[in-house]
Short mmCIF file of C-alpha atoms in Angstrom, two decimals:
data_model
loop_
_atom_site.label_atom_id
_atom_site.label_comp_id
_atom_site.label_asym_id
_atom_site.label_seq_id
_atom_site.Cartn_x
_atom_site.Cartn_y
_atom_site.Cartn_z
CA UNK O 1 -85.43 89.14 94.14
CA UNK O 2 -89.02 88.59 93.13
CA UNK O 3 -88.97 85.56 95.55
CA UNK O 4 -88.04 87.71 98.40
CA UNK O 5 -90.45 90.02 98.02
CA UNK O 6 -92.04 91.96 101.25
CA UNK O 7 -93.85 94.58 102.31
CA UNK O 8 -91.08 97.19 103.27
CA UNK O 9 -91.15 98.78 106.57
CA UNK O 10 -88.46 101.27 105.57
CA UNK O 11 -90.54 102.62 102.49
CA UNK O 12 -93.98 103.97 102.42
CA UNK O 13 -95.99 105.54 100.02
CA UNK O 14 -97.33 108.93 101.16
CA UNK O 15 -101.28 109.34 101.71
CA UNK O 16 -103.48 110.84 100.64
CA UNK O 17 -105.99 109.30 98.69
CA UNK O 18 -109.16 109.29 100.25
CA UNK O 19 -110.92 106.69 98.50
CA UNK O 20 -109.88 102.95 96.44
CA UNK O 21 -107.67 102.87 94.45
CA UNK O 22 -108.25 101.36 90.88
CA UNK O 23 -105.19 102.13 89.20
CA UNK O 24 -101.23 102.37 89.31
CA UNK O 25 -99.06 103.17 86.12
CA UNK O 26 -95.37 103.76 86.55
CA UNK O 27 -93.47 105.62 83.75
CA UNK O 28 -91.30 103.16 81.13
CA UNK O 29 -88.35 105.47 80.70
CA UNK O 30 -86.98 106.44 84.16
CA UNK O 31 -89.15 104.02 86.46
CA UNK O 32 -89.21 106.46 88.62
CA UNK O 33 -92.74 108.69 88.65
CA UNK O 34 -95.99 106.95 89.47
CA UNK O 35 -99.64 107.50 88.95
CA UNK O 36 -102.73 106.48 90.74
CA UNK O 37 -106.55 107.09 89.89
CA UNK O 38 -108.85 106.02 92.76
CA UNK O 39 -112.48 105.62 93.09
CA UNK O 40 -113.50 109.36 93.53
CA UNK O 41 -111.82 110.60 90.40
CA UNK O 42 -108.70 111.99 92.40
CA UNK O 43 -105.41 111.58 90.47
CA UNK O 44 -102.02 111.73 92.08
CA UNK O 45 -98.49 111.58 90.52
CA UNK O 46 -95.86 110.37 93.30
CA UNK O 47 -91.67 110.27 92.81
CA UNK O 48 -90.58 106.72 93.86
CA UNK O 49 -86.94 107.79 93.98
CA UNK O 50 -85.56 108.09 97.25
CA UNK O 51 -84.36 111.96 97.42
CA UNK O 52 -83.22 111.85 100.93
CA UNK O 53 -80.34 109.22 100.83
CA UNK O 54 -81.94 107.80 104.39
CA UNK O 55 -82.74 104.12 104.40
CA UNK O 56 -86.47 104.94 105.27
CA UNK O 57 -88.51 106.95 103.29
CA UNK O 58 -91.11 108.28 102.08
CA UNK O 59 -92.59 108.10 98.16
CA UNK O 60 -94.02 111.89 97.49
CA UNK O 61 -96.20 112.84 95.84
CA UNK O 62 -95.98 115.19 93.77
CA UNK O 63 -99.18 116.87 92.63
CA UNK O 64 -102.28 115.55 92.39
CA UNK O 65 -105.82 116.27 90.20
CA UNK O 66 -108.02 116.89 93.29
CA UNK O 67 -111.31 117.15 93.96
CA UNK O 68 -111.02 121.08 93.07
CA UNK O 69 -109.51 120.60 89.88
CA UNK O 70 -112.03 122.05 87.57
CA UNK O 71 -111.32 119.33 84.91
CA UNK O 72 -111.14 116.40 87.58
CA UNK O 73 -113.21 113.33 86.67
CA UNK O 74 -116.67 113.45 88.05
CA UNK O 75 -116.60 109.63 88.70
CA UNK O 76 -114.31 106.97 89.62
CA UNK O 77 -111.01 106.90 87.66
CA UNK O 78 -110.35 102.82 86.18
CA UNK O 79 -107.29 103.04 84.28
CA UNK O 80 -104.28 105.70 84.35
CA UNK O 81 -100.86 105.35 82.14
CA UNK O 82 -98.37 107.09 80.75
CA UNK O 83 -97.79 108.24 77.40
CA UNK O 84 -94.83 105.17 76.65
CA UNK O 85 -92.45 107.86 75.26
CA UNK O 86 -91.73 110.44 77.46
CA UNK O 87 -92.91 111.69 80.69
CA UNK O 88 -94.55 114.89 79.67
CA UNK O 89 -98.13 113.33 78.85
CA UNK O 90 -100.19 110.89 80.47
CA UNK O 91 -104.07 109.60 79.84
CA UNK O 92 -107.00 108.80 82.28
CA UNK O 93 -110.56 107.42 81.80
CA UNK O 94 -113.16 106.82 83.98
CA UNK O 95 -116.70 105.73 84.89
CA UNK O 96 -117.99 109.16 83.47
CA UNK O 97 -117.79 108.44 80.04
CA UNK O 98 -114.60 110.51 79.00
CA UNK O 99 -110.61 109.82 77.99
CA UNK O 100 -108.63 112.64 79.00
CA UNK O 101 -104.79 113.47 77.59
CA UNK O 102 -103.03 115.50 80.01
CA UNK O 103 -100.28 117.59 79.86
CA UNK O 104 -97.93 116.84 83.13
CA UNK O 105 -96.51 119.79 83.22
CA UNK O 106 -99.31 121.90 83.39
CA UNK O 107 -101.98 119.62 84.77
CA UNK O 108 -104.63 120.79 81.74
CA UNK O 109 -106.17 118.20 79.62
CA UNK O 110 -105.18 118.74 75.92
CA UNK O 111 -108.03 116.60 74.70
CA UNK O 112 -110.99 114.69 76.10
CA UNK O 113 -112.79 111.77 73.81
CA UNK O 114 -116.08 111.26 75.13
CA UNK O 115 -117.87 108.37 75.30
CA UNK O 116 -121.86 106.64 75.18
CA UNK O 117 -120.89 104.37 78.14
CA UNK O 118 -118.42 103.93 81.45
CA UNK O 119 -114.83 103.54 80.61
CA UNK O 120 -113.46 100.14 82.02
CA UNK O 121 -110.00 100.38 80.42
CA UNK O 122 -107.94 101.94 78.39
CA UNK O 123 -104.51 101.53 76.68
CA UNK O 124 -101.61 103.01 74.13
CA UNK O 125 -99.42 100.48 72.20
CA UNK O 126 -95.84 100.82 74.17
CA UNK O 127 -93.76 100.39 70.85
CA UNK O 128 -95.71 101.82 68.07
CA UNK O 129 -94.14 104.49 65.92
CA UNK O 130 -96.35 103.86 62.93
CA UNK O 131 -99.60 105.11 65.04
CA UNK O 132 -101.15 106.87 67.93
CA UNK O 133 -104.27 104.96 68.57
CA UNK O 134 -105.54 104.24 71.66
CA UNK O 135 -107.72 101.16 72.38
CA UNK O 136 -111.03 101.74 74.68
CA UNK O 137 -113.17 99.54 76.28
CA UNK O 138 -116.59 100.98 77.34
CA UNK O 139 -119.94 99.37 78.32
CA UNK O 140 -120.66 98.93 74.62
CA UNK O 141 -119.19 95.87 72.24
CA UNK O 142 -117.46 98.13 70.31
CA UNK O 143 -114.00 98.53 70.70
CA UNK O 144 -113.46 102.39 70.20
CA UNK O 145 -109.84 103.46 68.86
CA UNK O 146 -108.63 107.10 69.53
CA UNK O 147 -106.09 108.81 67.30
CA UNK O 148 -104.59 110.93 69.24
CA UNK O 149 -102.94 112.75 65.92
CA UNK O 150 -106.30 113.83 64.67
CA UNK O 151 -108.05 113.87 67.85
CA UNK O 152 -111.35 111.72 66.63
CA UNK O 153 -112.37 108.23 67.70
CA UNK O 154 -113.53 107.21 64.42
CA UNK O 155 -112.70 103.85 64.34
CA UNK O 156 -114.36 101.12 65.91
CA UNK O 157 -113.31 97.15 66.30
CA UNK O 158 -117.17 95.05 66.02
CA UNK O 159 -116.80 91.31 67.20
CA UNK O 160 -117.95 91.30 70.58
CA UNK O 161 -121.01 91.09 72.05
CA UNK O 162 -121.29 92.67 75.28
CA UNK O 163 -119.05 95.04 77.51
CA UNK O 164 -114.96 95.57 77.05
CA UNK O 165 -113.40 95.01 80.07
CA UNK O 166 -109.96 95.25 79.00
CA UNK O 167 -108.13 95.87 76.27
CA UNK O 168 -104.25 95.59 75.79
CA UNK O 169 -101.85 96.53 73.13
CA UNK O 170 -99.19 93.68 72.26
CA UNK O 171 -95.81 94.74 72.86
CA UNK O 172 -94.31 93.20 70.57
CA UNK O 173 -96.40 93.93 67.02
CA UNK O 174 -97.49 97.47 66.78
CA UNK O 175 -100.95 96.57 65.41
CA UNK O 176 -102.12 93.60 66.93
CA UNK O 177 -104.34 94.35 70.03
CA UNK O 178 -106.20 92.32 72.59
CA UNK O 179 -109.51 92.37 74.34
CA UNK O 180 -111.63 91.18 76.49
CA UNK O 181 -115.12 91.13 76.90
CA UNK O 182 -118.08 90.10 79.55
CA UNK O 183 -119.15 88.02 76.41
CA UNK O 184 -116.27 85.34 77.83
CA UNK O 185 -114.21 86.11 74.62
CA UNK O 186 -111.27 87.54 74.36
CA UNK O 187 -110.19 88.39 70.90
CA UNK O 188 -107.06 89.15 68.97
CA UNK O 189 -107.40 92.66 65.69
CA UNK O 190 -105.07 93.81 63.38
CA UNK O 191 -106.03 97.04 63.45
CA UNK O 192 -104.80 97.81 59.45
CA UNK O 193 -107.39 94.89 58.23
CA UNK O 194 -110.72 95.94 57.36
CA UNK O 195 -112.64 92.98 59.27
CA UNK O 196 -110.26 93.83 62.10
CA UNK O 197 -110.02 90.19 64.32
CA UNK O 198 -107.85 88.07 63.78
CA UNK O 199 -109.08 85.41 65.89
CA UNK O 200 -111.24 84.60 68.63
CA UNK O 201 -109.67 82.34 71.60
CA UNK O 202 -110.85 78.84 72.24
CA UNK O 203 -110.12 77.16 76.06
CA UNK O 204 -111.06 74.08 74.55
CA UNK O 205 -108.14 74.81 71.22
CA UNK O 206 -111.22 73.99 68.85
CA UNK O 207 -112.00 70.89 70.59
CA UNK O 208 -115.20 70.80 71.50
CA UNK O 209 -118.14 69.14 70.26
CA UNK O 210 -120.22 71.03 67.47
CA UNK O 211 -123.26 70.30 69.12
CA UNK O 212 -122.39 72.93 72.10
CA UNK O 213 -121.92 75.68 69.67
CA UNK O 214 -123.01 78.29 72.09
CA UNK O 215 -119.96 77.65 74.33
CA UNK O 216 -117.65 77.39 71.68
CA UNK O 217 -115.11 79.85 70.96
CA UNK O 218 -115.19 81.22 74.50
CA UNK O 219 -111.83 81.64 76.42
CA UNK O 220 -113.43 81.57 80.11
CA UNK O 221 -116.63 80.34 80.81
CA UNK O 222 -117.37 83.70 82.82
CA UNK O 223 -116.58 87.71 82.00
CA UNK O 224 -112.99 88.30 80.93
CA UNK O 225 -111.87 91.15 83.08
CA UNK O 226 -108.05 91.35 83.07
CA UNK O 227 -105.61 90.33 80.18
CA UNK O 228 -101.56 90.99 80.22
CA UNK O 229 -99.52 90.57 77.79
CA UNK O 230 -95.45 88.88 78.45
CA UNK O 231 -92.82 91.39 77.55
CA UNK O 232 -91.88 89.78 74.71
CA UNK O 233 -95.18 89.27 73.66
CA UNK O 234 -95.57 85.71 72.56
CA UNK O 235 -97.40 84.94 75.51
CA UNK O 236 -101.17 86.67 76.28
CA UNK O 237 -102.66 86.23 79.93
CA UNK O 238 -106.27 86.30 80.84
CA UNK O 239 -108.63 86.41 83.76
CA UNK O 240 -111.71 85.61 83.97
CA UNK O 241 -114.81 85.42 86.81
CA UNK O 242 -114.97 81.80 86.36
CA UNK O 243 -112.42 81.92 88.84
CA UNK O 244 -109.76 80.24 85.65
CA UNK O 245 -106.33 82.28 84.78
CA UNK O 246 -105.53 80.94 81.15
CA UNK O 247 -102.24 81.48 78.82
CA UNK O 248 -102.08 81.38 75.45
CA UNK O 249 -99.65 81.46 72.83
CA UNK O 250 -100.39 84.44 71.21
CA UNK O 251 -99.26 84.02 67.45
CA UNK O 252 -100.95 80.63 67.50
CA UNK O 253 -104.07 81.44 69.85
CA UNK O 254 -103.59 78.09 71.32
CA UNK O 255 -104.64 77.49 75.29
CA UNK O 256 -101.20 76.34 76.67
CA UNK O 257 -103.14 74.72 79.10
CA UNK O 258 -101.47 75.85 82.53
CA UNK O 259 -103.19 75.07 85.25
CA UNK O 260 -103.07 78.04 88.02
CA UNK O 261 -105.63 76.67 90.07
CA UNK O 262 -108.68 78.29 91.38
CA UNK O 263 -108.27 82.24 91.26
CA UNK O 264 -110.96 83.48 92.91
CA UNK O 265 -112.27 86.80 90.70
CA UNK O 266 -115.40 88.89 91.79
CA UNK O 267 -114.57 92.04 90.50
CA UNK O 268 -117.11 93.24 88.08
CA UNK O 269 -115.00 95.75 86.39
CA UNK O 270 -111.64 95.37 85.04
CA UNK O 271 -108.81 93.75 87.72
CA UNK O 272 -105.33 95.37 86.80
CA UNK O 273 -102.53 92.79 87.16
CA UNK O 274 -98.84 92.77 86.34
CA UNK O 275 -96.30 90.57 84.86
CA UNK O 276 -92.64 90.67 85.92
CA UNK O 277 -89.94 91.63 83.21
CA UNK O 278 -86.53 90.38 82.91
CA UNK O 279 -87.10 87.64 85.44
CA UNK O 280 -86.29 83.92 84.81
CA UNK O 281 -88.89 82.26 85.09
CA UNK O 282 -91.50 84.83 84.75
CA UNK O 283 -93.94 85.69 87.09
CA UNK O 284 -97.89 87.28 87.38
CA UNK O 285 -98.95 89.52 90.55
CA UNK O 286 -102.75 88.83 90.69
CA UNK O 287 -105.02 90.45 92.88
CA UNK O 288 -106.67 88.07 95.26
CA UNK O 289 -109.10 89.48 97.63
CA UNK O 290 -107.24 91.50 100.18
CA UNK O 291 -104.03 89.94 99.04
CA UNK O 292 -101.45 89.17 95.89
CA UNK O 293 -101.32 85.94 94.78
CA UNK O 294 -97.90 85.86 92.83
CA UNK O 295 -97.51 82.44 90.41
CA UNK O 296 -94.89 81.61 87.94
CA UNK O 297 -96.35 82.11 84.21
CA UNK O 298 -94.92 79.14 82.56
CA UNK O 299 -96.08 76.42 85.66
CA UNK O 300 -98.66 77.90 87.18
CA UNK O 301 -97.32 77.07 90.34
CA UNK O 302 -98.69 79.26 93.16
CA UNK O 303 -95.31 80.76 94.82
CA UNK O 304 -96.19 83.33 97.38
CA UNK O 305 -99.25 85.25 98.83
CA UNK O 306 -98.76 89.06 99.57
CA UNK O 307 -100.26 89.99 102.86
CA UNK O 308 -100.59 93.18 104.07
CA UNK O 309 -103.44 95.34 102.40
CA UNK O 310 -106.89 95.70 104.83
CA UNK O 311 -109.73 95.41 101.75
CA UNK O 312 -109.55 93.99 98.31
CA UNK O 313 -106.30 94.68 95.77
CA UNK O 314 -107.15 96.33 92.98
CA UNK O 315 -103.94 96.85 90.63
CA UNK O 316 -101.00 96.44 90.81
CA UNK O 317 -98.18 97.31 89.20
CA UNK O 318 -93.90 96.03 88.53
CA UNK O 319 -91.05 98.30 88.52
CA UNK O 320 -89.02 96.42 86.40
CA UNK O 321 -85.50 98.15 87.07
CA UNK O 322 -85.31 97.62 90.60
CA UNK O 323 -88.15 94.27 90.49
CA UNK O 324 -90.22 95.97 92.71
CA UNK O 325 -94.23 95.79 93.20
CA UNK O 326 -96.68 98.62 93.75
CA UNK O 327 -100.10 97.38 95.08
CA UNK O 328 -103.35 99.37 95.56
CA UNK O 329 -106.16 98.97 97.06
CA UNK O 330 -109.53 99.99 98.17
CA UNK O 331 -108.37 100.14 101.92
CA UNK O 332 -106.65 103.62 99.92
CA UNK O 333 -103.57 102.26 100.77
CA UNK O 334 -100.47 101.98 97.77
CA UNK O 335 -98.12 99.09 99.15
CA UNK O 336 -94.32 99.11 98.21
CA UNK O 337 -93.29 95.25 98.34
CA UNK O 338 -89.20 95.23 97.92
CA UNK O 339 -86.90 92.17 97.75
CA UNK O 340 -85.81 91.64 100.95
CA UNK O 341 -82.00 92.25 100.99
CA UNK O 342 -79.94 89.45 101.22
CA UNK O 343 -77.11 88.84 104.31
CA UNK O 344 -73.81 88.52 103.00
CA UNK O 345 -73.12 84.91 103.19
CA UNK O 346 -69.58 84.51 105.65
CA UNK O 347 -67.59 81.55 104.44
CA UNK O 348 -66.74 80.01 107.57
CA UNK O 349 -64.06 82.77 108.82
CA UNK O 350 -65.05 84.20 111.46
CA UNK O 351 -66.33 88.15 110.74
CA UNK O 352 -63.78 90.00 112.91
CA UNK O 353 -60.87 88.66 110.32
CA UNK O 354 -63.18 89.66 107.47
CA UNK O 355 -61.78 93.32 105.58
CA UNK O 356 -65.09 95.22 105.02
CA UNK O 357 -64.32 95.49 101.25
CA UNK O 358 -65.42 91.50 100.90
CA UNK O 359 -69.04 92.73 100.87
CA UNK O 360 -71.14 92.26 97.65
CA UNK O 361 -70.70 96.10 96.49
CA UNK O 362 -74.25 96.04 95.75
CA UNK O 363 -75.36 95.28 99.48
CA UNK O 364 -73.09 97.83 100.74
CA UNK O 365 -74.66 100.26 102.93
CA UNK O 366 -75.32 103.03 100.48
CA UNK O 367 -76.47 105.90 102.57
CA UNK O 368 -73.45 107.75 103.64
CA UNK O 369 -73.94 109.40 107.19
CA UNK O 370 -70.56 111.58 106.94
CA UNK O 371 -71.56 115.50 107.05
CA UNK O 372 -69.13 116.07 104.09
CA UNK O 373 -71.80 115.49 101.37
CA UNK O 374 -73.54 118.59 102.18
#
């Protein structure tokens, strides 16, 4: 399905941001409500599920924090997500210096962390039930943790030496979170120890010659601006503006050495990619320039471009249930890209003699037009 994947003439995404847009999240429990923060602080909540039963459609949206919201963000919104648990709280940040934890149903913030600096990313752990900390990167070194229990961002994560750019939970150990930095490192805390990192990645897996000790212990020879962890966590991807995607085995920090190719990278904020879940093999959905360059993780072979957006992609995001891809962009488009469906394959009888019932029941047509569903 992920190999089939185009940009769907029968679904469409309704519009109305009027700016970029920076950020998608969609919901973990139903798949079915997504978020978008754009470049002007708007933030809009649309229903991906198709209410009308019509094979075209339109994605609604549902409500939005416009420009007249008096708690809207007063600069461009970078990073959007749900709360992982249910969907009656999601968070925002944005390039004016605040986190805000809003309440869905009533569209009020019930807390806002401020900050020194601009907020390039933010992010809550998707399986912890031990905490409720989430990770910030701002323009300062410091990685800030939030607690949403007590409400205070009291502890901080020193190790890096210039901005966060991202930051990302692992999904897989509760504790362990990732970050990158325009320092070129990306490195790996346990957020229970005192000194915090765990380790610092090396492209060159400790190789390098001593006498280069300024390069050493760097994971891209540029700023690290997006990282991604697999679903199952073993596996951390990261992108960097040396134009270099890198994976590395996550409990071992090793560089597995896959070679992606050139991916060209100019953003000089955070980029928002996505990894597929439940594929075989795996893939990424990388933002390149006005299009998505979509590889396999484990070859780093280059399988498809995504054409279709006007200016450069900014996020994007997977809908894992139905393998689907959400793109946005600052042409303040959102892009639906849907597996194409497949034509039933006729085993050389000729159709007349086929009995309808021999189609795949899952490429039946679904949408009933009798009037006696009414």
């Amino acid at each position: 399905r992920v190999l089939s994947l185009e940009l769907n003439k029968d679904r469409d995404v309704e519009r109305i941001h009027e700016s970029g847009i920076n950020t998608l999240d969609i919901e973990p429990v139903e798949g079915r409500y997504m978020l978008s923060g754009e470049s002007d602080g708007v933030i809009v909540l649309y229903d991906l599920e198709n209410l009308t039963r019509k094979p075209s459609y339109t994605c609604k949206a549902l409500f939005s924090v416009g420009k007249s919201h008096p708690d809207v963000h007063k600069f461009s919104v970078e990073t959007v997500q749900w709360y992982p648990r249910d969907t009656g709280m999601f968070t925002s940040s944005s390039f004016d210096k605040t986190l805000k934890i809003w309440d869905t149903n009533t569209l009020q913030p019930a807390d806002i962390f401020y900050f020194e600096g601009t907020v390039y990313s933010h992010h809550m752990s998707p399986v912890a039930t031990q905490h409720c900390l989430i990770a910030v990167g701002t323009k300062s070194p410091k990685v800030q943790l939030c607690d949403l229990k007590s409400g205070s961002s009291s502890h901080i994560l020193q190790g890096h030496r210039q901005e966060v750019l991202a930051v990302s939970w692992s999904p897989r150990h509760e504790y362990v979170l990732a970050t990158g930095s325009a320092d070129g490192r990306v490195k790996l805390w346990d957020v229970r120890r005192a000194s915090g990192c765990l380790s610092t990645l090396d492209q060159h897996n400790g190789e390098k010659s001593k006498a280069s000790s300024e390069a050493a212990n760097t994971a891209h020879n540029g700023r690290v601006n997006g990282l991604c962890y697999t679903s199952d966590g073993l596996h951390l991807l990261t992108i960097g503006t040396d134009d270099r995607m890198r994976l590395w085995n996550s409990s071992t920090g090793e560089n597995t050495l896959v070679n992606y190719g050139k991916v060209c990278n100019e953003s000089w904020k955070g980029l928002k990619f996505a990894i597929s879940c439940g594929c075989n093999p795996e893939f990424a959905f990388v933002p390149y320039g006005s299009t998505i360059a979509v590889y396999t993780i484990f070859t780093g072979e280059l399988i498809t471009v995504l054409r279709g957006h006007y200016s450069t992609v900014n996020c994007c995001v997977f809908q894992p249930h139905f393998q689907e891809l959400y793109s946005g962009s600052k042409d303040c488009n959102i892009l639906a890209w849907i597996p194409a469906p497949r034509e039933p394959v006729l085993d050389d009888i000729s159709e007349k003699s086929l009995p309808q019932q021999h189609l795949n029941p899952a490429y039946e047509d679904a949408w009933s037009s009798s009037d006696d569903e009414g």
